[in-house]
PDB file of C-alpha atoms and ligand atoms in Angstrom:
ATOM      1  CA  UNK S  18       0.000   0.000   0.000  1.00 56.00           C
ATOM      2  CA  UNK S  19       2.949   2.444   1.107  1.00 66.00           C
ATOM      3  CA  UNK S  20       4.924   1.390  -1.820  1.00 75.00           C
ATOM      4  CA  UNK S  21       1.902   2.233  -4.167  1.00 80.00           C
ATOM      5  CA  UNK S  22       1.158   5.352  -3.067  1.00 83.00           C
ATOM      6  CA  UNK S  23       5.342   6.377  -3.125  1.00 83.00           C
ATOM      7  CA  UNK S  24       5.164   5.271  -6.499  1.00 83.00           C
ATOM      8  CA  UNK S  25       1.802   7.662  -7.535  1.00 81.00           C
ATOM      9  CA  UNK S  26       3.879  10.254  -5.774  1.00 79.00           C
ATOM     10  CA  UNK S  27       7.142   9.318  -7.716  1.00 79.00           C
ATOM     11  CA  UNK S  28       4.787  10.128 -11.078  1.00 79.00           C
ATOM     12  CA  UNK S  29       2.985  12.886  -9.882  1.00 75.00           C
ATOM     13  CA  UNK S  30       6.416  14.895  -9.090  1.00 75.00           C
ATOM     14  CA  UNK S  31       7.902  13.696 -12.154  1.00 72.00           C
ATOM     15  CA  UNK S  32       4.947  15.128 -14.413  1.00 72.00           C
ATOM     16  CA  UNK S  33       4.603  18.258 -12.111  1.00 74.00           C
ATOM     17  CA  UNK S  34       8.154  19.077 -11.580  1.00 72.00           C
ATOM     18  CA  UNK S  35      10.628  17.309 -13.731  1.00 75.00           C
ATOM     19  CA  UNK S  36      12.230  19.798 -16.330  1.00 73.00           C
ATOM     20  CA  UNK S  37      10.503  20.574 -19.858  1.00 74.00           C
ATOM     21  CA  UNK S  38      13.554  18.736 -21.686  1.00 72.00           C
ATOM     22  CA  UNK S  39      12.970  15.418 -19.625  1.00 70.00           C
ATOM     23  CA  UNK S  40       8.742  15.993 -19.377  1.00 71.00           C
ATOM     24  CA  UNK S  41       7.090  13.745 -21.250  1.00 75.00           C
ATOM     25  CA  UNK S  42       3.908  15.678 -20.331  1.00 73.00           C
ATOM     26  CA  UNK S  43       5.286  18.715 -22.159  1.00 81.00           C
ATOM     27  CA  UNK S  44       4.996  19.933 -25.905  1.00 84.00           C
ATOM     28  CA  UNK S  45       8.464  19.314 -27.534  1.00 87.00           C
ATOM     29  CA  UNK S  46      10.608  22.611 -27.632  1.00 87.00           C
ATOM     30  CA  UNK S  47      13.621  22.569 -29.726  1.00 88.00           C
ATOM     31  CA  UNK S  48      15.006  25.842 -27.888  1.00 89.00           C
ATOM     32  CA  UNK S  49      16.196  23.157 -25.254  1.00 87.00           C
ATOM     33  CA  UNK S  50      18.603  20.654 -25.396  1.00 83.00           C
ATOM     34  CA  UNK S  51      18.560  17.356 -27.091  1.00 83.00           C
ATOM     35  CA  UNK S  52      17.624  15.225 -24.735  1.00 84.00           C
ATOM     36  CA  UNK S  53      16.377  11.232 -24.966  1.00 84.00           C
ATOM     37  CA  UNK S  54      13.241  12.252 -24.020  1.00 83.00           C
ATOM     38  CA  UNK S  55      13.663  15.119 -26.345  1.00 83.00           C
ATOM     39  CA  UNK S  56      14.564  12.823 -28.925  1.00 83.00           C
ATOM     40  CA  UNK S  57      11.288  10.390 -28.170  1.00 86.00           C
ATOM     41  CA  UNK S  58       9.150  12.962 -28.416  1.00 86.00           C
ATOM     42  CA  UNK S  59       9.967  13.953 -31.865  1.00 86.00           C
ATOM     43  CA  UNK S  60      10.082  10.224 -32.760  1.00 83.00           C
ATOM     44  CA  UNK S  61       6.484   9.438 -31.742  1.00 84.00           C
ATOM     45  CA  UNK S  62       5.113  12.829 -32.352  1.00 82.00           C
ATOM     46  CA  UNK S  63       4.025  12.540 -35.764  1.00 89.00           C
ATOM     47  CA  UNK S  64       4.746  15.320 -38.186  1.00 92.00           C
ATOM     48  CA  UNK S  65       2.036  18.042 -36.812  1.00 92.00           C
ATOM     49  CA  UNK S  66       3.532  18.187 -33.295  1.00 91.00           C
ATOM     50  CA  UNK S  67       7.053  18.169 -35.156  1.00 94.00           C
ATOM     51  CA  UNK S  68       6.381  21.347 -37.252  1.00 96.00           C
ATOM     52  CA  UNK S  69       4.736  22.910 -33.967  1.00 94.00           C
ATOM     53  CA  UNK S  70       8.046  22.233 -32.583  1.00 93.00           C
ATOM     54  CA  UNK S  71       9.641  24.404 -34.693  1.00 94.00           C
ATOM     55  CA  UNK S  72       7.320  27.421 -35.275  1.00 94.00           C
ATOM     56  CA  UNK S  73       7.331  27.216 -31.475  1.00 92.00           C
ATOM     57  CA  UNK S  74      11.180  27.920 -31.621  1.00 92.00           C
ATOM     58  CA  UNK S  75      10.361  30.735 -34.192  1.00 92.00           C
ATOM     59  CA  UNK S  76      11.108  28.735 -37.169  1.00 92.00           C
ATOM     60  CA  UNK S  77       9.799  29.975 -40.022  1.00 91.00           C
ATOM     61  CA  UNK S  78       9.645  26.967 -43.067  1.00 94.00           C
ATOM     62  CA  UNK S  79       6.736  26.821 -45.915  1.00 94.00           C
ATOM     63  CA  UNK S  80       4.630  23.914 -45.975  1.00 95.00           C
ATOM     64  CA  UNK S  81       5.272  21.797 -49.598  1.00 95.00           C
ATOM     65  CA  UNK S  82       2.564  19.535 -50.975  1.00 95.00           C
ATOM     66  CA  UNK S  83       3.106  15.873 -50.898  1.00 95.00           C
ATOM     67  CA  UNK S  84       4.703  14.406 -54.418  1.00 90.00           C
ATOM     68  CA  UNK S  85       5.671  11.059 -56.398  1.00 92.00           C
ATOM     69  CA  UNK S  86       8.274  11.809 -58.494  1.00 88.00           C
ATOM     70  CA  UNK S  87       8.618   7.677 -60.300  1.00 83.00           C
ATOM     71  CA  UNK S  88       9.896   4.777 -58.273  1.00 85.00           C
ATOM     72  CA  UNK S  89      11.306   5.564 -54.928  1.00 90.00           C
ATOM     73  CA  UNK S  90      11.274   9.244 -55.827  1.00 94.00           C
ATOM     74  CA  UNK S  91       9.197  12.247 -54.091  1.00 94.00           C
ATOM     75  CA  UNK S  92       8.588  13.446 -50.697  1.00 93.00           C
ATOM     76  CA  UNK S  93       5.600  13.189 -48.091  1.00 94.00           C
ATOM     77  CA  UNK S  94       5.196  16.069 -44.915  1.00 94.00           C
ATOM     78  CA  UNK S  95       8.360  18.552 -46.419  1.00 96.00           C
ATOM     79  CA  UNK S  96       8.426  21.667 -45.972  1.00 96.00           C
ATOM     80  CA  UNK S  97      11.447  24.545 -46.994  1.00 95.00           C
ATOM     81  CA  UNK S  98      13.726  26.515 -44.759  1.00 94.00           C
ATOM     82  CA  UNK S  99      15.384  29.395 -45.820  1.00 87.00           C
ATOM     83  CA  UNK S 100      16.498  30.892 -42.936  1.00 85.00           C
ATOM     84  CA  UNK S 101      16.572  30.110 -39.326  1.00 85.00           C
ATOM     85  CA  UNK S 102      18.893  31.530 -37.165  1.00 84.00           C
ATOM     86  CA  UNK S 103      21.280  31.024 -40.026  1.00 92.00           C
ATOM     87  CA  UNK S 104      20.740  31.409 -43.757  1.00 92.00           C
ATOM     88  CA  UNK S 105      20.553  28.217 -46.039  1.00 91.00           C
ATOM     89  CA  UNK S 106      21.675  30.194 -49.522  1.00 81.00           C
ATOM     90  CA  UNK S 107      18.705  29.363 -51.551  1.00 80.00           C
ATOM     91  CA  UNK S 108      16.603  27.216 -49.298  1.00 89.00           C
ATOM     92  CA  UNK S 109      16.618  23.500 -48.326  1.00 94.00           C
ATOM     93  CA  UNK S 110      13.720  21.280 -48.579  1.00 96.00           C
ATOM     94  CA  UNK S 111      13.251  18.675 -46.138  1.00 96.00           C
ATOM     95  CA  UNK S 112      11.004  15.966 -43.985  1.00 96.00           C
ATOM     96  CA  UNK S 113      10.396  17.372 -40.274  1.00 96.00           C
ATOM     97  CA  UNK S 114      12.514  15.197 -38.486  1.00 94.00           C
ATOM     98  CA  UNK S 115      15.609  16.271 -40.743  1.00 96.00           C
ATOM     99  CA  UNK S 116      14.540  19.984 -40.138  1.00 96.00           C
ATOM    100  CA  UNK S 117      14.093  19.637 -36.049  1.00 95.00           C
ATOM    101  CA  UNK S 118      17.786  17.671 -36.238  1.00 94.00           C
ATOM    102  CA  UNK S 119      19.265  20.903 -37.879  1.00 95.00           C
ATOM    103  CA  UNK S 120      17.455  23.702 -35.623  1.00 94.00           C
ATOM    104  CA  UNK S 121      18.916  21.481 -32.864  1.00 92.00           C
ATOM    105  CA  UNK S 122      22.590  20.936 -34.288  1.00 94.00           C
ATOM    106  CA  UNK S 123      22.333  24.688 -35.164  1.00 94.00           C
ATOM    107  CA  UNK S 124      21.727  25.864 -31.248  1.00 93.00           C
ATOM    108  CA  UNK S 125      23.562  23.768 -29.404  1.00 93.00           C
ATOM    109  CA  UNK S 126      26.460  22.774 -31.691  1.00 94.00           C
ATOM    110  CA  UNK S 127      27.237  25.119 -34.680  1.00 96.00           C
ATOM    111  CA  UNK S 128      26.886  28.514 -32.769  1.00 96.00           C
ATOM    112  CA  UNK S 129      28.402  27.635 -29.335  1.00 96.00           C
ATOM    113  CA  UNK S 130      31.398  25.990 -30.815  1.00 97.00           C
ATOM    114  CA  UNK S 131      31.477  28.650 -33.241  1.00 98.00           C
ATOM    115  CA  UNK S 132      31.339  31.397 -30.400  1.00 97.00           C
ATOM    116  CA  UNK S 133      34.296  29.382 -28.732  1.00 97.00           C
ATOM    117  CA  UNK S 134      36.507  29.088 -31.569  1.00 98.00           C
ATOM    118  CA  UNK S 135      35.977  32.497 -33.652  1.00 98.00           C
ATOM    119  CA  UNK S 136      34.174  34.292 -31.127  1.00 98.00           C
ATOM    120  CA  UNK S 137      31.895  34.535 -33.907  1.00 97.00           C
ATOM    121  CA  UNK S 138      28.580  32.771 -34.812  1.00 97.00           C
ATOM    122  CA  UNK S 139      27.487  30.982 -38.357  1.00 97.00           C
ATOM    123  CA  UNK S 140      26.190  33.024 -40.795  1.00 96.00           C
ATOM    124  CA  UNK S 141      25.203  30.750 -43.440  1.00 96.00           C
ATOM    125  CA  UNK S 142      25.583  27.088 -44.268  1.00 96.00           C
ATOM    126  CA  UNK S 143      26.747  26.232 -47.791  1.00 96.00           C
ATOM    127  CA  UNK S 144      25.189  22.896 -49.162  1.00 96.00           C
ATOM    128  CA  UNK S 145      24.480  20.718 -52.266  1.00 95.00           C
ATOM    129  CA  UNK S 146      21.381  20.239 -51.380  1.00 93.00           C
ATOM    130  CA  UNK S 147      18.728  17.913 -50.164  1.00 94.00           C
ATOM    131  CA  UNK S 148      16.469  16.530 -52.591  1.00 93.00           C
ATOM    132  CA  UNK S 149      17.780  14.302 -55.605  1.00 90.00           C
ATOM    133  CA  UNK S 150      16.140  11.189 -57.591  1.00 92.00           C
ATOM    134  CA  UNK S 151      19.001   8.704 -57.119  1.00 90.00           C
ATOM    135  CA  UNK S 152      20.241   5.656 -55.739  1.00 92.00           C
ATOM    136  CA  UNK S 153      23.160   5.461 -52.943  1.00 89.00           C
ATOM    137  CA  UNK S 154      26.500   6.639 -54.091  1.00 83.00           C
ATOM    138  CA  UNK S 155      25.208   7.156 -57.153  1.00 82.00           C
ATOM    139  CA  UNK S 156      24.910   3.961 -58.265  1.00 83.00           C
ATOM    140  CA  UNK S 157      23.025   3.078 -61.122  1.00 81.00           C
ATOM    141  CA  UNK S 158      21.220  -0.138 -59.197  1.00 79.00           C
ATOM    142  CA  UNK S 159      21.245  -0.465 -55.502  1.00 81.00           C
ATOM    143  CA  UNK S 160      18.825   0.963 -52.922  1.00 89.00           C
ATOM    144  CA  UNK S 161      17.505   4.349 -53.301  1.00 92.00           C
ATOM    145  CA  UNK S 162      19.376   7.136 -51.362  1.00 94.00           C
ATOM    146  CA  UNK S 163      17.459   9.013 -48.808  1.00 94.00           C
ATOM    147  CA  UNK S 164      17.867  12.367 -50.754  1.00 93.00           C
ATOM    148  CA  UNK S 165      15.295  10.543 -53.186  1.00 94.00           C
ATOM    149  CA  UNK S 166      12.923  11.391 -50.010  1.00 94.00           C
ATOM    150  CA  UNK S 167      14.012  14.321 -48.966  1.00 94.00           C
ATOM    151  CA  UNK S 168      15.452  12.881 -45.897  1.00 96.00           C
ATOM    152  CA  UNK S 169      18.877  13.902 -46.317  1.00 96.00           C
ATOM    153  CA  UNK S 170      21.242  16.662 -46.471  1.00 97.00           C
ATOM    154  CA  UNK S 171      24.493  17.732 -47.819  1.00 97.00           C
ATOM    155  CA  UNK S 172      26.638  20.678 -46.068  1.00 97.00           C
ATOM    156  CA  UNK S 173      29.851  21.528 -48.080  1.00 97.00           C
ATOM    157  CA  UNK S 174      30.775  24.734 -45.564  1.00 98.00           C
ATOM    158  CA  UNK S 175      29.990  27.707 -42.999  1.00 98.00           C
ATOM    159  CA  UNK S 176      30.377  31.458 -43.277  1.00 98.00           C
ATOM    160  CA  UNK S 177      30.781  32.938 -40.147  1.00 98.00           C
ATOM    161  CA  UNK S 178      29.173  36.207 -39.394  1.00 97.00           C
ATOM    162  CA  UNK S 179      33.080  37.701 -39.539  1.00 97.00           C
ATOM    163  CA  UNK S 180      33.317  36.524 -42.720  1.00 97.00           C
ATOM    164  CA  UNK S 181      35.709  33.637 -42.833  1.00 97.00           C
ATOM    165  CA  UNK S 182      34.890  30.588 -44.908  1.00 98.00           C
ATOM    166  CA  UNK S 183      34.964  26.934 -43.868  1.00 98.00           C
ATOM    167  CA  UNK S 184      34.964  24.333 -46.003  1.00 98.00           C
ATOM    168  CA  UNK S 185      35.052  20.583 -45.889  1.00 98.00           C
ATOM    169  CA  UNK S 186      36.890  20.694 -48.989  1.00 98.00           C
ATOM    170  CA  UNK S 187      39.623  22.427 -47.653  1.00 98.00           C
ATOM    171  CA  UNK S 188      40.015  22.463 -43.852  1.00 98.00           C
ATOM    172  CA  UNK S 189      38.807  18.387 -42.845  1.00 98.00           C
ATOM    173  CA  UNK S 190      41.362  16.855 -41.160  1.00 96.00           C
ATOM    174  CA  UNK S 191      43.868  20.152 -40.818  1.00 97.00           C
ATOM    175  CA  UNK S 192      45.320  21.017 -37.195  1.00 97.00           C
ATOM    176  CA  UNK S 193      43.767  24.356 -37.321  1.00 97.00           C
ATOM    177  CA  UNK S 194      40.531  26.224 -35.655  1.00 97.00           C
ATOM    178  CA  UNK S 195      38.757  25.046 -38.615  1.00 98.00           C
ATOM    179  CA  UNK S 196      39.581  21.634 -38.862  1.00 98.00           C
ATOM    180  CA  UNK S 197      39.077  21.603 -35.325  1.00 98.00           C
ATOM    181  CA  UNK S 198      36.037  22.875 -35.521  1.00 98.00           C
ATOM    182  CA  UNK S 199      34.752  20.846 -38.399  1.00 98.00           C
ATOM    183  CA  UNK S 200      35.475  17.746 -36.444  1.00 98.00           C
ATOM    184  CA  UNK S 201      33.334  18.490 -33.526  1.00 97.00           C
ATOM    185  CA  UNK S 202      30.471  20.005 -35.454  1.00 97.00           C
ATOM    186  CA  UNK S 203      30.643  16.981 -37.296  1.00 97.00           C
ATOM    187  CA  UNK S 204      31.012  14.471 -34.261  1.00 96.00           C
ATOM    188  CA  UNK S 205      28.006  16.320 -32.415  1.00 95.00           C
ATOM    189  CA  UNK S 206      26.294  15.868 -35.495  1.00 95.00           C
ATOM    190  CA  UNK S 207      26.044  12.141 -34.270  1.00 94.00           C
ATOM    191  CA  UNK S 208      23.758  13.243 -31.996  1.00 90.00           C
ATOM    192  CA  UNK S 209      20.751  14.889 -34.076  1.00 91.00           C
ATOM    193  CA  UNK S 210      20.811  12.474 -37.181  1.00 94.00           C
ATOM    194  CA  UNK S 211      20.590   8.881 -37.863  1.00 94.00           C
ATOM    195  CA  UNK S 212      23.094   8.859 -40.520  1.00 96.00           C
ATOM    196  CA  UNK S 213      26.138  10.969 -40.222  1.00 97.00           C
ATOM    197  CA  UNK S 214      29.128  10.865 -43.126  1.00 97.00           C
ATOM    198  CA  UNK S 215      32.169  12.748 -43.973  1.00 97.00           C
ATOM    199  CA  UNK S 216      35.251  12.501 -45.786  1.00 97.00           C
ATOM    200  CA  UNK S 217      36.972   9.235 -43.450  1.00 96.00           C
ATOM    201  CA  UNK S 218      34.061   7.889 -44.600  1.00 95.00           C
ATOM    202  CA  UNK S 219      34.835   7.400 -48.388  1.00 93.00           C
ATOM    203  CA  UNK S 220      35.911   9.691 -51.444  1.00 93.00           C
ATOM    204  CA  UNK S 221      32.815  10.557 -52.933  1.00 93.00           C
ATOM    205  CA  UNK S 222      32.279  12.410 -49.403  1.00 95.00           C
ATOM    206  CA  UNK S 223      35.648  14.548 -49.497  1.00 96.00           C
ATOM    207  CA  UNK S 224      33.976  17.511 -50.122  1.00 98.00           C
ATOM    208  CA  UNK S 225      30.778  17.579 -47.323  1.00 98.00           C
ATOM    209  CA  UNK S 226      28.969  15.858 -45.019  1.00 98.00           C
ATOM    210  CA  UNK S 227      26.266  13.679 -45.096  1.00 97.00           C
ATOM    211  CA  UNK S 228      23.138  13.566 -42.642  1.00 97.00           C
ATOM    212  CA  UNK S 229      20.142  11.975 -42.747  1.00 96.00           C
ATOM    213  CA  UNK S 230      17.444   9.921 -40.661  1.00 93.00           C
ATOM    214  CA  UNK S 231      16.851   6.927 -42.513  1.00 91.00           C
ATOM    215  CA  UNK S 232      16.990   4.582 -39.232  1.00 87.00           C
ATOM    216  CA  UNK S 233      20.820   3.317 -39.929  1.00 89.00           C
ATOM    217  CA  UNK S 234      22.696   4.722 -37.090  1.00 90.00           C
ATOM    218  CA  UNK S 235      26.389   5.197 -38.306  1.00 93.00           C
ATOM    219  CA  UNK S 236      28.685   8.147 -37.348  1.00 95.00           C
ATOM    220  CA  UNK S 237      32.001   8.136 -39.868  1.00 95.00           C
TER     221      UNK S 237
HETATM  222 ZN1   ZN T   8      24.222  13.024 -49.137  1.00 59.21          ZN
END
């Protein structure tokens, strides 16, 4: 009976008092930090409660009609982004789940480690893209890639707001700021997307990295 009643109490406090980022009781807001529970309720939220997530956080994106584009090709619940609190030069289009990964990886990666290393935040994010009909690696059978869904992304580089240029291209792997700083945005990376790839990865990925949430958790 005493245990019982503990436990109720246990619960109760936990719904009434436990933080927002470890409530599951409370809408999803991507202006904290990634945590598990964080991370579950994005999962099982369903796209609606996703995209409230981010106009909660001041997001601004445009909501894209659902398309087929042939076999494996075309997108379901995208929407673009053109400018959060850093520009994405001419706008990326992507599912929810990519877009709540980036707002996060944007907050609590980019900028701090930005601010530590320049003392100077991102600007804008250079990129190949998102969406593209083709298969992985670009091979001509094989499974699809998840750009062919819009689930993935490409990002080649950063501007900071001082005006120096990082690239992937040029500064991966260098004992510099910049190569030290790609390696940690890219490591942290780990922790908003499913998929995370970069140039130790192989060649075709010298020149950016890689994210996306198709379910197959690697970080290279
Ligand atoms: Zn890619």
């Amino acid at each position: 009976m005493l245990k019982g009643s503990s436990t109720l109490l246990a619960i109760y406090l936990y719904f009434a008092y436990a933080p927002d980022h470890y409530n599951l009781a409370r809408p999803l807001d991507l202006r904290h930090p990634p945590t598990f529970v964080n991370d579950l309720k994005l999962r099982l939220g369903g796209d609606e409660r996703c995209y409230q997530a981010l106009a909660r956080a001041g997001i601004e994106l445009e909501r894209l009609p659902d398309e087929s584009k042939g076999p494996g090709c075309g997108f379901e619940g995208v929407a673009r982004l053109d400018q959060s609190i850093i520009t994405w030069g001419q706008g990326i289009t992507l599912k929810c789940q990519m877009l709540a990964g980036i707002a996060w990886w944007e907050r609590h990666t980019l900028q701090p480690i930005a601010q530590e290393l320049f003392g100077s935040p991102v600007q804008r994010v250079r990129h190949f893209g998102t969406y593209a009909c083709r298969n992985v690696n670009n091979d001509s059978d094989g499974r699809r890639s998840e750009h062919a869904t819009a689930n993935a992304v490409d990002v080649a580089g950063f501007v900071l707001a001082d005006g120096k240029e990082i690239s992937v291209v040029a500064d991966w792997g260098e004992a510099s700021p910049e190569g030290r700083f790609l390696e940690r945005v890219h490591d942290r990376a780990c922790d908003h997307f499913d998929t995370v790839l970069g140039p130790d990865y192989n060649e075709l990925h010298r020149d950016h990295f890689h994210f996306d949430n198709g379910g197959y958790e690697t970080c290279q």
